Amino acid sequence: MKKFLMLLTIFSIMLLSACSGNETDNTDKNGKDQSKEKFTIGVIPVQTEGSMEAAMEKLQSTLSEKLDREVAVEVYPDYNGVVEAMNYDKIDMAYFGPLTYVVAHEKSGAKAIITQLIDGEPFYYSYIITHKDNPWNSLEDLLKNSSDSDFAFGDINSTSGSLIPSIELKDREVYQSEDEHSFKSVRFTGSHDATALAVQNKQVDAGAIDSAIYNQLVESGKVDGEQIKTIWKSEKLFQYPWAVHENTDEETIKALKEAFLAIKDPEILDAFGASGFTEASNEDYESIRQAALKEGLIKE
């Protein structure tokens, strides 16, 4: 009987050891089991928050199924909120604008792994748009009498809605800041769709906007493209990245890449003006990093 109990004890210890070993297979460097904990994703407001809710619920459900763990997707009210959430370990992954990604990479080591495709290409542009009734057909035309015009940027932390067009306007010596410029007025609308509507409704004379989001707004009927014309277009910009926290394990990164690459749902894709997703890396955003350095938004 004693021999039997001894064997039973040894067997139990071996079984517990095996179970204990399995539990640490998916731990990160801080000892957290990433396969079991909720995976949280923060998303910048590329459109007004209400316009994205249904699509984000679908994305949340799709990723939960593919990763076999609970995934929570939350649209943040502003760009900076997503950067700070990543910086303070409140989220595991984020959908950034290129500029906010560069800032987040510098602050917290966020790693770009995925971006969207627009008509099969991972690029977009910054546009400056105006109402069709205005006489200007180029940026040069607009700036001849800039003091007569009201100008709008999007979110102050937006790449295409602020950083890139502001550099262009600074180079043309008509803009230095919201308080120092040669326009009649300058405002920040907070989002791309708000800028498009402000131009369409003649609340401003011209505004800067993301080309892909503008096209999506027109295609969805939220903005009347017949009322708007583009008078300036930037060079190619690499698309918005989805970036993970620096501590994310390779197995989770692989699963995320596979999940995003498999997404075909038009409602999810349309929320980002996308035709699909493709892989991305930190090197893809070097030109934005250089622009941010030029503007003093990050330091060498």
PDB file of N, CA, C and O in Angstrom, residues 5 49 78 112 151 187:
ATOM      1  N   LEU A   5       1.037   4.280  -2.831  1.00  0.00           N
ATOM      2  CA  LEU A   5       0.860   5.702  -2.533  1.00  0.00           C
ATOM      3  C   LEU A   5       2.064   6.515  -2.997  1.00  0.00           C
ATOM      4  O   LEU A   5       1.922   7.648  -3.479  1.00  0.00           O
ATOM      5  N   GLU A  49     -16.123  58.973 -34.949  1.00  0.00           N
ATOM      6  CA  GLU A  49     -16.193  57.709 -34.221  1.00  0.00           C
ATOM      7  C   GLU A  49     -17.420  56.874 -34.562  1.00  0.00           C
ATOM      8  O   GLU A  49     -17.335  55.666 -34.731  1.00  0.00           O
ATOM      9  N   ASP A  78      -8.836  60.822 -30.130  1.00  0.00           N
ATOM     10  CA  ASP A  78      -7.825  61.598 -30.842  1.00  0.00           C
ATOM     11  C   ASP A  78      -6.566  60.767 -31.049  1.00  0.00           C
ATOM     12  O   ASP A  78      -6.379  59.721 -30.437  1.00  0.00           O
ATOM     13  N   ALA A 112       5.677  48.224 -36.347  1.00  0.00           N
ATOM     14  CA  ALA A 112       4.725  48.096 -37.450  1.00  0.00           C
ATOM     15  C   ALA A 112       4.793  46.685 -38.026  1.00  0.00           C
ATOM     16  O   ALA A 112       5.879  46.167 -38.289  1.00  0.00           O
ATOM     17  N   PHE A 151      -8.306  78.375 -44.110  1.00  0.00           N
ATOM     18  CA  PHE A 151      -7.689  77.065 -44.380  1.00  0.00           C
ATOM     19  C   PHE A 151      -7.913  76.112 -43.218  1.00  0.00           C
ATOM     20  O   PHE A 151      -7.876  76.527 -42.053  1.00  0.00           O
ATOM     21  N   ARG A 187      -7.723  76.603 -39.031  1.00  0.00           N
ATOM     22  CA  ARG A 187      -8.360  75.800 -37.988  1.00  0.00           C
ATOM     23  C   ARG A 187      -7.975  74.332 -38.151  1.00  0.00           C
ATOM     24  O   ARG A 187      -7.542  73.904 -39.225  1.00  0.00           O
TER      25      ARG A 187
END
